[in-house]
Amino acid sequence: MTLHLPLRALLPLLAATALAACAHEPAPAASTASAAAAPAQAAGDADATRARAAAMAFSTRLRERLQGAMQAGGPVAAIGVCHDDAPRIAADVMATHDVRLGRVAVPGRNRNPGHAAADWQRAPLDAFARAVADGAPAGEQVAVIRDGLPDGVALRMMRGIATEPGCLACHGSHLAPDVQAALAARYPDDDATGFSVGDLRGALWVEVPAAAR
Ligand code: HEC
């Protein structure tokens, strides 16, 4: 079976994950908190740490799985693996870290209809897209939302997902005919092609429940 993606194109992906996963948290807002507010702040920091750890676990495991599937069977086989294993990995990470998480596409550009942006995800995605249009790296965009959350939610986080060379086999502008056919069969309304390296592909989102404190 032909491997459409050269191995060397995949190798930088691993390094990029490690970087994107732990870099560039926004600087904490200047705090005027009194001593009495300190416990609330500490709880908020613990929630953010939990969200970051879950995001890192999910993206690392999904990437390893995708990379392994690409090496073993090429992109057509990897399409099925991606579809079946991404939710399984998400479920496992959610149980381990006691959070909810998933992936979302930039508005109007999703492959799986279940990955369309929810209302609360649109403002961060718009902000990420503006920053990327101004030249900021897509994978370094992070939003931590602590205010105006629904009951039972302590914190939400989103992290930008960059389009990398290894993504183009299935999300780029020139797909191999067998990849195109496999995607069309499974995703008749696929809007997730036409991306270039560096584009904002979407975001990883994490929701920490209040009970997790
Ligand atoms: C082997 C083909 C393949 C490769 C390579 C691939 N993807 Fe995907 N991608 C898919 C499929 C298939 C889905 C839909 C999965 C599902 O049904 O849940 C998807 C979905 C996504 C989603 C969720 C949003 C949506 O549109 O459904 C994001 C984000 C994403 N991919 C990013 C990436 C990034 C970033 C890379 C490179 C690091 C990448 N993908 C590489 C096939 C691929």
Coordinates of N, CA and C and ligand atoms in Angstrom, one line a residue:
M1 N 0.9 -1.2 0.0 CA 0.0 0.0 0.0 C 0.9 1.3 0.0
T2 N 0.5 2.2 -0.8 CA 1.3 3.4 -0.9 C 1.1 4.3 0.4
L3 N 2.2 4.8 0.9 CA 2.1 5.7 2.0 C 2.3 7.1 1.4
H4 N 1.2 7.9 1.4 CA 1.2 9.1 0.6 C 2.0 10.2 1.3
L5 N 2.3 9.9 2.6 CA 3.0 11.0 3.4 C 4.3 10.5 3.7
P6 N 5.4 11.1 3.3 CA 6.7 10.7 3.7 C 6.9 10.7 5.2
L7 N 7.6 9.8 5.7 CA 7.8 9.7 7.2 C 8.4 11.0 7.7
R8 N 9.4 11.5 7.0 CA 10.0 12.7 7.5 C 9.1 13.8 7.6
A9 N 7.9 13.8 6.9 CA 7.0 14.9 7.1 C 6.2 14.7 8.4
L10 N 6.2 13.5 8.9 CA 5.5 13.3 10.2 C 6.3 13.6 11.4
L11 N 7.6 13.4 11.3 CA 8.4 13.5 12.5 C 8.4 14.8 13.2
P12 N 8.3 16.0 12.5 CA 8.3 17.2 13.2 C 7.0 17.4 14.0
L13 N 6.0 16.6 13.7 CA 4.7 16.7 14.4 C 4.8 16.5 15.8
L14 N 5.6 15.4 16.2 CA 5.7 15.1 17.6 C 6.3 16.2 18.4
A15 N 7.4 16.8 17.8 CA 8.0 17.9 18.5 C 7.1 19.0 18.7
A16 N 6.3 19.3 17.6 CA 5.4 20.4 17.7 C 4.3 20.3 18.8
T17 N 3.9 19.0 18.9 CA 2.8 18.8 20.0 C 3.4 19.2 21.3
A18 N 4.6 18.7 21.6 CA 5.1 18.9 22.9 C 5.2 20.4 23.2
L19 N 5.6 21.1 22.1 CA 5.8 22.6 22.3 C 4.4 23.3 22.5
A20 N 3.5 22.9 21.6 CA 2.2 23.6 21.6 C 1.4 23.3 22.9
A21 N 1.7 22.1 23.4 CA 0.9 21.7 24.6 C 1.2 22.5 25.8
C22 N 2.5 22.9 26.0 CA 2.8 23.5 27.3 C 3.3 25.0 27.1
A23 N 3.3 25.5 25.9 CA 3.8 26.8 25.8 C 2.7 27.9 25.7
H24 N 3.1 29.1 26.0 CA 2.3 30.3 25.7 C 0.9 30.3 26.4
E25 N 0.9 30.0 27.6 CA -0.3 30.3 28.4 C -0.3 31.9 28.5
P26 N -1.5 32.4 28.4 CA -1.5 33.9 28.6 C -1.0 34.3 30.0
A27 N -0.4 35.4 30.1 CA 0.1 35.8 31.4 C -1.1 36.0 32.3
P28 N -1.0 35.7 33.6 CA -2.1 35.9 34.5 C -2.4 37.4 34.6
A29 N -3.7 37.7 34.6 CA -4.1 39.1 34.7 C -3.6 39.7 36.0
A30 N -3.2 40.9 36.0 CA -2.7 41.6 37.2 C -3.8 41.4 38.3
S31 N -3.3 40.9 39.5 CA -4.3 40.5 40.5 C -4.4 41.5 41.6
T32 N -5.6 41.9 41.9 CA -5.8 42.8 43.1 C -6.5 41.9 44.2
A33 N -6.4 40.6 44.1 CA -7.0 39.8 45.0 C -6.5 40.0 46.5
S34 N -7.4 40.0 47.4 CA -7.0 40.1 48.8 C -6.7 38.7 49.3
A35 N -6.2 38.6 50.5 CA -5.9 37.3 51.1 C -7.1 36.4 51.1
A36 N -8.3 37.0 51.3 CA -9.5 36.2 51.4 C -9.9 35.5 50.0
A37 N -9.4 36.1 48.9 CA -9.7 35.6 47.6 C -8.8 34.5 47.2
A38 N -7.7 34.3 47.9 CA -6.7 33.4 47.5 C -7.1 32.0 47.3
P39 N -8.0 31.4 48.2 CA -8.4 30.0 48.0 C -9.2 29.9 46.6
A40 N -10.0 30.9 46.3 CA -10.7 30.8 45.0 C -9.7 30.8 43.8
Q41 N -8.7 31.6 44.0 CA -7.7 31.7 42.9 C -6.9 30.4 42.8
A42 N -6.6 29.8 43.9 CA -5.9 28.6 43.9 C -6.7 27.5 43.3
A43 N -8.0 27.5 43.6 CA -8.9 26.5 42.9 C -8.9 26.7 41.4
G44 N -9.0 28.0 41.0 CA -9.0 28.3 39.6 C -7.7 27.8 38.9
D45 N -6.6 28.0 39.6 CA -5.3 27.5 39.0 C -5.3 26.0 38.9
A46 N -5.8 25.4 39.9 CA -5.9 23.9 39.8 C -6.7 23.4 38.6
D47 N -7.8 24.2 38.4 CA -8.7 23.8 37.3 C -7.9 24.0 35.9
A48 N -7.2 25.1 35.8 CA -6.5 25.4 34.6 C -5.4 24.3 34.4
T49 N -4.7 23.9 35.5 CA -3.7 22.9 35.4 C -4.3 21.6 34.9
R50 N -5.5 21.2 35.5 CA -6.2 20.0 35.1 C -6.6 20.1 33.6
A51 N -7.1 21.2 33.2 CA -7.5 21.4 31.7 C -6.2 21.2 30.8
R52 N -5.1 21.8 31.2 CA -3.9 21.7 30.4 C -3.4 20.3 30.3
A53 N -3.4 19.6 31.5 CA -2.9 18.2 31.5 C -3.8 17.3 30.6
A54 N -5.1 17.5 30.7 CA -6.0 16.7 29.9 C -5.8 17.0 28.4
A55 N -5.7 18.3 28.0 CA -5.5 18.6 26.6 C -4.2 18.0 26.1
M56 N -3.2 18.0 26.9 CA -1.9 17.5 26.5 C -2.0 16.0 26.3
A57 N -2.7 15.3 27.3 CA -2.8 13.8 27.2 C -3.6 13.5 25.9
F58 N -4.7 14.2 25.7 CA -5.5 13.9 24.5 C -4.7 14.1 23.2
S59 N -4.1 15.3 23.1 CA -3.5 15.5 21.8 C -2.3 14.6 21.5
T60 N -1.5 14.3 22.6 CA -0.4 13.4 22.4 C -0.8 12.0 22.0
R61 N -1.9 11.5 22.7 CA -2.3 10.1 22.4 C -3.0 10.0 21.0
L62 N -3.7 11.1 20.6 CA -4.4 11.0 19.3 C -3.4 11.1 18.2
R63 N -2.4 12.0 18.4 CA -1.3 12.1 17.4 C -0.5 10.8 17.3
E64 N -0.2 10.2 18.4 CA 0.5 8.9 18.3 C -0.3 7.9 17.5
R65 N -1.6 7.9 17.8 CA -2.4 6.9 17.2 C -2.5 7.1 15.7
L66 N -2.7 8.4 15.3 CA -2.8 8.8 13.9 C -1.5 8.5 13.2
Q67 N -0.4 8.9 13.8 CA 0.9 8.6 13.2 C 1.1 7.1 13.0
G68 N 0.8 6.3 14.0 CA 1.0 4.9 13.8 C 0.1 4.3 12.7
A69 N -1.1 4.8 12.6 CA -2.0 4.3 11.6 C -1.6 4.7 10.2
M70 N -1.0 5.9 10.1 CA -0.5 6.4 8.8 C 0.7 5.5 8.4
Q71 N 1.5 5.2 9.3 CA 2.7 4.4 9.0 C 2.3 3.0 8.7
A72 N 1.3 2.5 9.4 CA 1.0 1.1 9.2 C 0.2 0.9 7.9
G73 N -0.8 1.8 7.6 CA -1.7 1.5 6.5 C -1.9 2.6 5.5
G74 N -1.2 3.8 5.7 CA -1.5 4.9 4.8 C -2.7 5.6 5.2
P75 N -3.0 6.7 4.5 CA -4.1 7.6 4.9 C -5.5 7.0 4.8
V76 N -5.7 6.2 3.8 CA -7.1 5.7 3.7 C -7.5 4.8 5.0
A77 N -6.5 4.0 5.4 CA -6.8 3.2 6.6 C -6.8 4.1 7.8
A78 N -6.0 5.2 7.8 CA -6.0 6.0 9.0 C -7.3 6.8 9.2
I79 N -8.0 7.0 8.1 CA -9.3 7.8 8.2 C -10.2 7.1 9.1
G80 N -10.3 5.7 9.0 CA -11.2 5.0 9.8 C -10.7 5.0 11.3
V81 N -9.4 4.8 11.4 CA -8.8 4.8 12.8 C -9.1 6.1 13.5
C82 N -8.9 7.2 12.7 CA -9.2 8.6 13.3 C -10.6 8.7 13.8
H83 N -11.5 8.2 12.9 CA -13.0 8.3 13.2 C -13.3 7.5 14.5
D84 N -12.8 6.3 14.6 CA -13.1 5.4 15.6 C -12.4 5.6 16.9
D85 N -11.1 6.0 16.8 CA -10.2 6.0 18.0 C -10.2 7.4 18.7
A86 N -10.5 8.5 17.9 CA -10.5 9.8 18.5 C -11.5 9.9 19.7
P87 N -12.8 9.4 19.4 CA -13.7 9.4 20.6 C -13.4 8.5 21.7
R88 N -12.7 7.4 21.4 CA -12.3 6.4 22.4 C -11.3 7.0 23.3
I89 N -10.3 7.7 22.7 CA -9.2 8.3 23.4 C -9.8 9.5 24.2
A90 N -10.7 10.2 23.6 CA -11.3 11.3 24.4 C -12.0 10.8 25.6
A91 N -12.8 9.7 25.5 CA -13.5 9.2 26.6 C -12.6 8.7 27.7
D92 N -11.5 8.1 27.3 CA -10.5 7.6 28.3 C -9.9 8.8 29.1
V93 N -9.5 9.9 28.3 CA -8.9 11.0 28.9 C -9.9 11.8 29.8
M94 N -11.1 11.8 29.4 CA -12.1 12.5 30.2 C -12.3 11.8 31.5
A95 N -12.3 10.4 31.5 CA -12.5 9.7 32.7 C -11.3 9.9 33.6
T96 N -10.1 9.8 33.1 CA -8.9 9.9 33.9 C -8.8 11.3 34.5
H97 N -9.1 12.3 33.8 CA -8.8 13.7 34.3 C -10.1 14.4 34.8
D98 N -11.2 13.7 34.7 CA -12.5 14.3 35.2 C -12.8 15.6 34.5
V99 N -12.7 15.6 33.2 CA -13.1 16.8 32.4 C -13.9 16.3 31.2
R100 N -14.5 17.3 30.5 CA -15.1 17.0 29.2 C -14.1 17.6 28.2
L101 N -13.9 17.0 27.1 CA -13.1 17.6 26.0 C -13.4 17.1 24.7
G102 N -12.9 17.8 23.7 CA -13.1 17.3 22.3 C -12.4 18.3 21.3
R103 N -12.6 18.0 20.0 CA -12.0 18.9 19.0 C -13.2 19.6 18.3
V104 N -12.9 20.8 17.8 CA -13.9 21.5 17.1 C -13.2 22.2 15.9
A105 N -13.9 22.3 14.8 CA -13.3 22.9 13.6 C -13.6 24.4 13.6
V106 N -12.8 25.2 12.8 CA -13.1 26.6 12.7 C -14.5 26.6 12.0
P107 N -15.3 27.6 12.3 CA -16.7 27.6 11.9 C -16.8 27.4 10.4
G108 N -17.7 26.5 10.0 CA -17.9 26.2 8.6 C -16.9 25.3 7.9
R109 N -16.0 24.8 8.7 CA -14.9 24.0 8.1 C -14.8 22.6 8.7
N110 N -15.9 22.0 9.2 CA -15.8 20.7 9.8 C -16.0 19.6 8.9
R111 N -15.4 18.5 9.3 CA -15.5 17.2 8.5 C -16.7 16.4 9.2
N112 N -16.5 16.1 10.5 CA -17.6 15.4 11.2 C -18.6 16.5 11.7
P113 N -19.9 16.3 11.3 CA -20.9 17.3 11.8 C -20.9 17.5 13.3
G114 N -20.5 16.5 14.0 CA -20.4 16.7 15.5 C -19.3 17.6 16.0
H115 N -18.5 18.1 15.1 CA -17.4 19.0 15.5 C -17.6 20.4 15.0
A116 N -18.9 20.7 14.8 CA -19.2 22.1 14.5 C -19.1 22.9 15.8
A117 N -18.7 24.2 15.7 CA -18.4 25.0 16.9 C -19.7 25.3 17.7
A118 N -19.7 25.1 19.0 CA -20.8 25.4 19.9 C -20.7 27.0 20.0
D119 N -21.8 27.5 20.5 CA -21.9 29.0 20.7 C -20.7 29.5 21.5
W120 N -20.4 28.9 22.6 CA -19.4 29.5 23.5 C -18.0 29.4 22.8
Q121 N -17.8 28.5 21.8 CA -16.5 28.3 21.2 C -16.2 29.3 20.1
R122 N -17.3 30.0 19.7 CA -17.1 30.9 18.5 C -16.2 32.1 18.8
A123 N -16.4 32.7 19.9 CA -15.6 34.0 20.2 C -14.1 33.6 20.3
P124 N -13.8 32.6 21.1 CA -12.3 32.2 21.1 C -11.8 31.8 19.7
L125 N -12.6 31.1 18.9 CA -12.1 30.7 17.6 C -11.9 31.9 16.7
D126 N -12.9 32.9 16.8 CA -12.7 34.2 16.0 C -11.4 34.9 16.5
A127 N -11.2 34.9 17.8 CA -10.0 35.6 18.3 C -8.8 34.9 17.8
F128 N -8.8 33.6 17.8 CA -7.6 32.8 17.3 C -7.4 33.1 15.8
A129 N -8.5 33.1 15.1 CA -8.4 33.4 13.6 C -7.8 34.8 13.3
R130 N -8.2 35.8 14.1 CA -7.7 37.1 13.9 C -6.2 37.2 14.2
A131 N -5.8 36.5 15.3 CA -4.4 36.5 15.7 C -3.6 35.8 14.7
V132 N -4.1 34.7 14.1 CA -3.3 34.0 13.1 C -3.2 34.8 11.8
A133 N -4.3 35.5 11.5 CA -4.3 36.4 10.3 C -3.2 37.5 10.5
D134 N -3.0 37.9 11.8 CA -2.0 38.9 12.0 C -0.6 38.3 12.2
G135 N -0.5 37.0 11.9 CA 0.9 36.4 11.9 C 1.2 35.5 13.1
A136 N 0.3 35.4 14.1 CA 0.6 34.6 15.3 C 0.5 33.1 14.9
P137 N 1.3 32.2 15.6 CA 1.1 30.8 15.3 C -0.2 30.2 15.8
A138 N -0.8 29.4 14.9 CA -2.2 28.9 15.3 C -2.1 28.0 16.5
G139 N -1.0 27.2 16.6 CA -0.9 26.2 17.7 C -0.6 26.8 19.1
E140 N -0.4 28.1 19.1 CA 0.0 28.8 20.4 C -1.2 29.6 20.9
Q141 N -2.3 29.5 20.3 CA -3.5 30.3 20.7 C -4.2 29.6 21.9
V142 N -4.3 30.3 23.0 CA -5.0 29.6 24.2 C -6.0 30.6 24.7
A143 N -7.2 30.2 25.1 CA -8.2 31.0 25.8 C -8.6 30.2 27.0
V144 N -8.5 30.9 28.2 CA -9.0 30.3 29.4 C -10.2 31.1 29.8
I145 N -11.4 30.5 30.0 CA -12.6 31.2 30.3 C -13.0 30.8 31.7
R146 N -13.1 31.9 32.6 CA -13.5 31.6 34.0 C -14.8 32.3 34.4
D147 N -15.3 33.2 33.5 CA -16.4 34.0 33.9 C -17.6 33.7 33.0
G148 N -18.8 33.9 33.5 CA -20.0 33.7 32.8 C -20.3 32.3 32.4
L149 N -19.8 31.3 33.1 CA -20.0 29.9 32.8 C -21.3 29.4 33.3
P150 N -21.8 28.4 32.6 CA -23.1 27.8 33.1 C -22.8 27.1 34.5
D151 N -23.9 26.9 35.2 CA -23.8 26.1 36.5 C -23.1 24.8 36.3
G152 N -22.3 24.5 37.2 CA -21.6 23.2 37.2 C -20.3 23.2 36.4
V153 N -20.0 24.3 35.7 CA -18.7 24.4 35.0 C -17.8 25.4 35.7
A154 N -16.6 24.9 36.0 CA -15.7 25.8 36.8 C -14.8 26.5 35.8
L155 N -14.4 25.9 34.7 CA -13.5 26.6 33.8 C -13.6 25.9 32.4
R156 N -13.4 26.8 31.4 CA -13.3 26.2 30.0 C -12.0 26.7 29.4
M157 N -11.4 25.9 28.6 CA -10.2 26.2 27.9 C -10.2 25.8 26.5
M158 N -9.7 26.6 25.6 CA -9.5 26.2 24.2 C -8.1 26.5 23.8
R159 N -7.6 25.6 22.9 CA -6.2 25.7 22.4 C -6.3 25.5 20.9
G160 N -5.6 26.4 20.2 CA -5.7 26.4 18.7 C -5.0 25.1 18.2
I161 N -5.5 24.6 17.1 CA -4.8 23.5 16.4 C -4.3 24.0 15.0
A162 N -3.0 23.8 14.8 CA -2.4 24.3 13.6 C -2.5 23.2 12.5
T163 N -2.6 23.6 11.3 CA -2.4 22.7 10.2 C -0.9 22.5 9.9
E164 N -0.5 21.2 10.0 CA 0.9 20.9 9.8 C 1.1 20.1 8.5
P165 N 2.3 19.9 8.1 CA 2.5 19.2 6.8 C 1.9 17.8 6.8
G166 N 1.9 17.1 7.9 CA 1.3 15.8 8.0 C -0.2 15.7 7.9
C167 N -0.8 16.9 8.0 CA -2.3 16.9 8.0 C -2.8 17.0 6.5
L168 N -1.9 17.5 5.6 CA -2.4 17.8 4.3 C -2.9 16.6 3.5
A169 N -2.5 15.4 3.8 CA -2.9 14.2 3.1 C -4.5 14.1 3.2
C170 N -5.0 14.6 4.3 CA -6.5 14.5 4.5 C -7.2 15.8 4.7
H171 N -6.4 16.9 4.8 CA -7.1 18.2 5.0 C -6.6 19.3 4.0
G172 N -5.7 18.9 3.1 CA -5.1 19.9 2.2 C -5.9 20.1 1.0
S173 N -5.3 20.7 0.0 CA -6.0 21.1 -1.2 C -5.9 20.0 -2.3
H174 N -4.8 19.2 -2.2 CA -4.6 18.2 -3.3 C -4.6 16.8 -2.7
L175 N -5.8 16.1 -2.5 CA -5.8 14.8 -1.9 C -5.6 13.8 -3.0
A176 N -5.0 12.7 -2.6 CA -4.9 11.5 -3.5 C -6.3 11.0 -3.8
P177 N -6.5 10.5 -5.0 CA -7.9 10.1 -5.4 C -8.5 9.1 -4.4
D178 N -7.7 8.1 -3.9 CA -8.3 7.1 -3.0 C -8.7 7.8 -1.6
V179 N -7.9 8.8 -1.2 CA -8.2 9.5 0.0 C -9.5 10.3 -0.1
Q180 N -9.6 11.0 -1.3 CA -10.8 11.8 -1.6 C -12.0 10.9 -1.6
A181 N -11.9 9.7 -2.2 CA -13.1 8.8 -2.3 C -13.5 8.3 -0.9
A182 N -12.5 7.9 -0.1 CA -12.8 7.4 1.2 C -13.4 8.5 2.1
L183 N -13.0 9.7 2.0 CA -13.6 10.8 2.7 C -15.0 11.1 2.3
A184 N -15.2 11.1 0.9 CA -16.5 11.4 0.4 C -17.5 10.4 0.8
A185 N -17.1 9.1 0.9 CA -18.0 8.0 1.3 C -18.4 8.1 2.7
R186 N -17.5 8.6 3.6 CA -17.8 8.6 5.0 C -18.4 10.0 5.4
Y187 N -17.9 11.0 4.8 CA -18.3 12.4 5.1 C -18.8 13.1 3.9
P188 N -20.1 12.9 3.5 CA -20.6 13.5 2.3 C -20.6 15.1 2.3
D189 N -20.6 15.6 3.5 CA -20.6 17.1 3.6 C -19.3 17.6 4.1
D190 N -18.2 16.9 3.8 CA -16.9 17.3 4.3 C -16.5 18.8 3.9
D191 N -16.3 19.6 4.9 CA -15.8 21.0 4.6 C -14.4 21.2 5.1
A192 N -13.7 20.1 5.4 CA -12.4 20.2 6.1 C -11.2 19.9 5.2
T193 N -11.3 20.3 3.9 CA -10.2 20.3 3.0 C -9.8 21.7 2.6
G194 N -8.7 21.8 1.9 CA -8.3 23.1 1.4 C -7.5 23.9 2.4
F195 N -7.0 23.3 3.5 CA -6.1 23.9 4.4 C -4.7 23.9 4.0
S196 N -4.0 25.0 4.4 CA -2.5 25.0 4.1 C -1.8 25.0 5.4
V197 N -0.5 24.7 5.4 CA 0.4 24.6 6.6 C 0.3 26.0 7.3
G198 N 0.1 26.0 8.6 CA 0.1 27.2 9.3 C -1.4 27.7 9.6
D199 N -2.3 27.2 8.8 CA -3.7 27.6 9.0 C -4.2 27.1 10.3
L200 N -5.2 27.9 10.9 CA -5.9 27.4 12.0 C -6.9 26.4 11.6
R201 N -6.7 25.1 12.0 CA -7.6 24.0 11.6 C -8.8 24.0 12.5
G202 N -8.6 24.3 13.8 CA -9.7 24.2 14.7 C -9.1 24.4 16.1
A203 N -9.8 23.8 17.1 CA -9.3 24.0 18.5 C -9.7 22.7 19.3
L204 N -8.9 22.5 20.3 CA -9.2 21.5 21.3 C -9.9 22.3 22.4
W205 N -11.0 21.7 22.9 CA -11.7 22.4 24.0 C -11.7 21.5 25.2
V206 N -11.7 22.1 26.4 CA -11.7 21.4 27.7 C -12.7 22.1 28.6
E207 N -13.5 21.3 29.3 CA -14.5 21.9 30.3 C -14.2 21.2 31.6
V208 N -13.9 22.0 32.6 CA -13.6 21.4 33.9 C -14.9 21.6 34.8
P209 N -15.5 20.5 35.2 CA -16.7 20.6 36.0 C -16.4 21.2 37.4
A210 N -17.4 21.9 38.0 CA -17.2 22.5 39.3 C -16.9 21.4 40.3
A211 N -17.5 20.3 40.1 CA -17.3 19.2 41.1 C -15.9 18.7 41.2
A212 N -15.1 19.0 40.1 CA -13.7 18.5 40.0 C -12.9 19.1 41.1
R213 N -13.4 20.2 41.7 CA -12.6 20.9 42.7 C -12.6 20.0 44.0
Ligands
HEC1 C1 -5.6 10.1 7.6 C2 -6.4 11.3 7.4 C3 -6.2 12.4 8.3 C4 -5.0 13.0 8.7 C5 -3.6 12.8 8.2 C6 -5.4 14.1 9.6 N1 -6.8 14.1 9.8 FE1 -7.9 15.4 10.9 N2 -9.5 14.3 10.5 C7 -9.6 13.2 9.7 C8 -10.9 12.6 9.8 C9 -11.4 11.3 9.2 C10 -11.6 13.4 10.7 C11 -13.1 13.2 11.2 C12 -13.0 12.3 12.5 C13 -14.3 12.0 13.0 O1 -15.2 11.6 12.3 O2 -14.5 12.2 14.3 C14 -10.7 14.5 11.1 C15 -11.1 15.5 12.0 C16 -10.2 16.5 12.4 C17 -10.6 17.5 13.3 C18 -12.0 17.7 14.0 C19 -12.8 18.7 13.3 C20 -13.5 18.2 12.1 O3 -13.4 18.8 11.1 O4 -14.2 17.1 12.2 C21 -9.5 18.3 13.5 C22 -9.4 19.5 14.4 C23 -8.5 17.7 12.8 N3 -8.9 16.6 12.1 C24 -7.2 18.2 12.7 C25 -6.1 17.5 12.1 C26 -4.7 17.9 12.2 C27 -4.2 19.1 12.9 C28 -4.0 17.0 11.5 C29 -2.5 16.9 11.4 C30 -1.7 16.9 12.6 C31 -4.9 16.0 11.0 N4 -6.2 16.4 11.4 C32 -4.6 15.0 10.2 C33 -8.6 12.7 8.9 C34 -7.3 13.1 9.0

